[in-house]
Amino acid sequence: MKVEPETLSGFPFLTGTIRLLVSLILLSVFLTNCTKEKPFRETMFLMGTLVEIVAYPDSQQVRDAVGRAFRRMEKVEALADLKAPDSPLASLRRGEDADLPYELLQVLSVALDVARKSGGAFDPTMGELVALWGFDRNEPNVPGSFQISEAMGSVGYERLSVDGVRVRVFGKPVWLELGGIAKGYAVDEAVRVLRESGVRAGIVNAGGDLRAFGEKPGGKRWRIGVQDPDDPQGLLGVLSLKDGSVATSGDYERYFEVDDIRYHHILDPNTGRPSRSGIRSTTVVASECVLADALATAAFVLGPDRGRELFEGQNGVEGILVIEDGQILKTSGIGSVIEFESR
Ligand code: ADP
Ligand code: MG
């Protein structure tokens, strides 16, 4: 059996004093590294949530990069503001074709892909319904059945097609709603800016939808807590990632209650009402945050079994689904490909 010599006793010629000196030098090198490796952290309120960027190491270059990453997120937020009168999306709302900026084309292409893969459980054309329920204005109310069925007539991702930069609308006007995906895209864009600016490692966290990149100093994995839907201050467990994205959709994130009924903000395109699929929350791990964000919303609507199937059907995607009865479903890679410690 080979026994590794202890670091210092591997040098038997060192006297006690020299050993002490070497130890002190090693300790000071270690401490200097620790201080150098402290990250820079900054938070900003964006896209309806608190966004935190943690970037290594804390230097002027990294601070400037974090500033640029936030500016990029602000730009994505402005583009995804569907109510801006000069937005090209206003044309789609009038039923006219429109040329969209590159960023919106990218978001829309992932949105349409997830819409197809989820059989329309995720649908980016839910704008009129979301507005009817008041989730877009933070003035939620329960609409009447007649209003709901009318607004449902405007839902239908199949009526959109993308041809280069041109988005075509078929039939009725289309009211885009990117609330279930735009945050994820903004996180990806912030990470892209950080990397292009030479930031070695970091994490961009938009209220739980996040992406970690690069090697954390000390080679440790990024540890991401998964919230407990029954007690959102507490954790169900902790995911450990080398890098990648995590996004969660839950019925505890945005909701209002009337007569003890909880109306949350994830709507089922088939009923026009908050989805009642038996799920409390879905957490997705994927390399891109835009995909994780859309898939989390989609699986929430699909329900436990079809939701898990949606995750399993895609390379590099894993997920955790919390069911109403408290059961936790996991895809096959949770616990093997992706470490997960339950609490
Ligand atoms: P959060 O913004 O809290 O992270 P989600 O990513 O789950 O939550 O997205 C919820 C938002 O997505 C809603 O506020 C609404 O704007 C939009 N949305 C609601 N239902 C759907 C749906 N079935 N498909 C696509 N988008 C939806
Ligand atoms: Mg989402």
PDB file of N, CA, C and O in Angstrom, residues 55 73 89 104 126 132 142 171 205 215 230 235 245 271 341:
ATOM      1  N   ALA A  55     -19.552  37.450  -9.178  1.00  0.00           N
ATOM      2  CA  ALA A  55     -18.515  37.207 -10.189  1.00  0.00           C
ATOM      3  C   ALA A  55     -17.134  37.178  -9.545  1.00  0.00           C
ATOM      4  O   ALA A  55     -16.840  37.992  -8.665  1.00  0.00           O
ATOM      5  N   MET A  73     -29.146  43.061 -19.467  1.00  0.00           N
ATOM      6  CA  MET A  73     -30.429  42.557 -18.972  1.00  0.00           C
ATOM      7  C   MET A  73     -31.507  43.624 -19.079  1.00  0.00           C
ATOM      8  O   MET A  73     -32.655  43.335 -19.403  1.00  0.00           O
ATOM      9  N   LEU A  89     -43.934  44.324 -31.448  1.00  0.00           N
ATOM     10  CA  LEU A  89     -44.957  43.346 -31.069  1.00  0.00           C
ATOM     11  C   LEU A  89     -46.354  43.952 -31.135  1.00  0.00           C
ATOM     12  O   LEU A  89     -47.352  43.228 -31.224  1.00  0.00           O
ATOM     13  N   LEU A 104     -35.483  39.165 -29.642  1.00  0.00           N
ATOM     14  CA  LEU A 104     -36.840  38.614 -29.554  1.00  0.00           C
ATOM     15  C   LEU A 104     -36.999  37.404 -30.465  1.00  0.00           C
ATOM     16  O   LEU A 104     -37.737  36.478 -30.142  1.00  0.00           O
ATOM     17  N   MET A 126     -50.192  33.795 -24.932  1.00  0.00           N
ATOM     18  CA  MET A 126     -51.212  33.871 -23.880  1.00  0.00           C
ATOM     19  C   MET A 126     -51.447  35.292 -23.371  1.00  0.00           C
ATOM     20  O   MET A 126     -52.068  35.474 -22.325  1.00  0.00           O
ATOM     21  N   LEU A 132     -56.006  39.556 -18.822  1.00  0.00           N
ATOM     22  CA  LEU A 132     -57.356  39.434 -18.283  1.00  0.00           C
ATOM     23  C   LEU A 132     -57.322  39.065 -16.793  1.00  0.00           C
ATOM     24  O   LEU A 132     -58.091  39.591 -15.992  1.00  0.00           O
ATOM     25  N   VAL A 142     -60.459  37.473 -10.564  1.00  0.00           N
ATOM     26  CA  VAL A 142     -60.979  36.291 -11.256  1.00  0.00           C
ATOM     27  C   VAL A 142     -61.954  36.759 -12.332  1.00  0.00           C
ATOM     28  O   VAL A 142     -63.001  37.322 -12.022  1.00  0.00           O
ATOM     29  N   GLY A 171     -54.453  34.531 -39.398  1.00  0.00           N
ATOM     30  CA  GLY A 171     -55.750  34.637 -38.739  1.00  0.00           C
ATOM     31  C   GLY A 171     -55.789  35.808 -37.774  1.00  0.00           C
ATOM     32  O   GLY A 171     -55.326  36.899 -38.090  1.00  0.00           O
ATOM     33  N   ASN A 205     -28.345  35.218 -10.918  1.00  0.00           N
ATOM     34  CA  ASN A 205     -29.541  34.640 -10.309  1.00  0.00           C
ATOM     35  C   ASN A 205     -30.690  35.642 -10.357  1.00  0.00           C
ATOM     36  O   ASN A 205     -30.668  36.660  -9.675  1.00  0.00           O
ATOM     37  N   GLU A 215     -15.207  27.765 -13.308  1.00  0.00           N
ATOM     38  CA  GLU A 215     -14.887  26.979 -12.112  1.00  0.00           C
ATOM     39  C   GLU A 215     -14.831  27.882 -10.895  1.00  0.00           C
ATOM     40  O   GLU A 215     -14.117  28.882 -10.876  1.00  0.00           O
ATOM     41  N   ASP A 230     -44.116  24.256   0.188  1.00  0.00           N
ATOM     42  CA  ASP A 230     -44.926  24.447   1.392  1.00  0.00           C
ATOM     43  C   ASP A 230     -44.323  25.480   2.323  1.00  0.00           C
ATOM     44  O   ASP A 230     -45.006  26.012   3.194  1.00  0.00           O
ATOM     45  N   LEU A 235     -35.741  24.655   2.376  1.00  0.00           N
ATOM     46  CA  LEU A 235     -35.244  23.966   1.186  1.00  0.00           C
ATOM     47  C   LEU A 235     -35.691  22.513   1.151  1.00  0.00           C
ATOM     48  O   LEU A 235     -35.733  21.839   2.170  1.00  0.00           O
ATOM     49  N   SER A 245     -27.686  25.794 -15.841  1.00  0.00           N
ATOM     50  CA  SER A 245     -28.791  26.647 -15.397  1.00  0.00           C
ATOM     51  C   SER A 245     -29.823  25.870 -14.600  1.00  0.00           C
ATOM     52  O   SER A 245     -29.988  24.669 -14.819  1.00  0.00           O
ATOM     53  N   THR A 271     -57.738  25.636 -20.516  1.00  0.00           N
ATOM     54  CA  THR A 271     -58.866  26.062 -19.686  1.00  0.00           C
ATOM     55  C   THR A 271     -58.904  27.581 -19.530  1.00  0.00           C
ATOM     56  O   THR A 271     -59.923  28.132 -19.119  1.00  0.00           O
ATOM     57  N   GLU A 341     -28.847  16.552  -2.908  1.00  0.00           N
ATOM     58  CA  GLU A 341     -28.992  16.096  -1.512  1.00  0.00           C
ATOM     59  C   GLU A 341     -30.357  16.540  -1.029  1.00  0.00           C
ATOM     60  O   GLU A 341     -30.632  17.743  -1.008  1.00  0.00           O
TER      61      GLU A 341
END
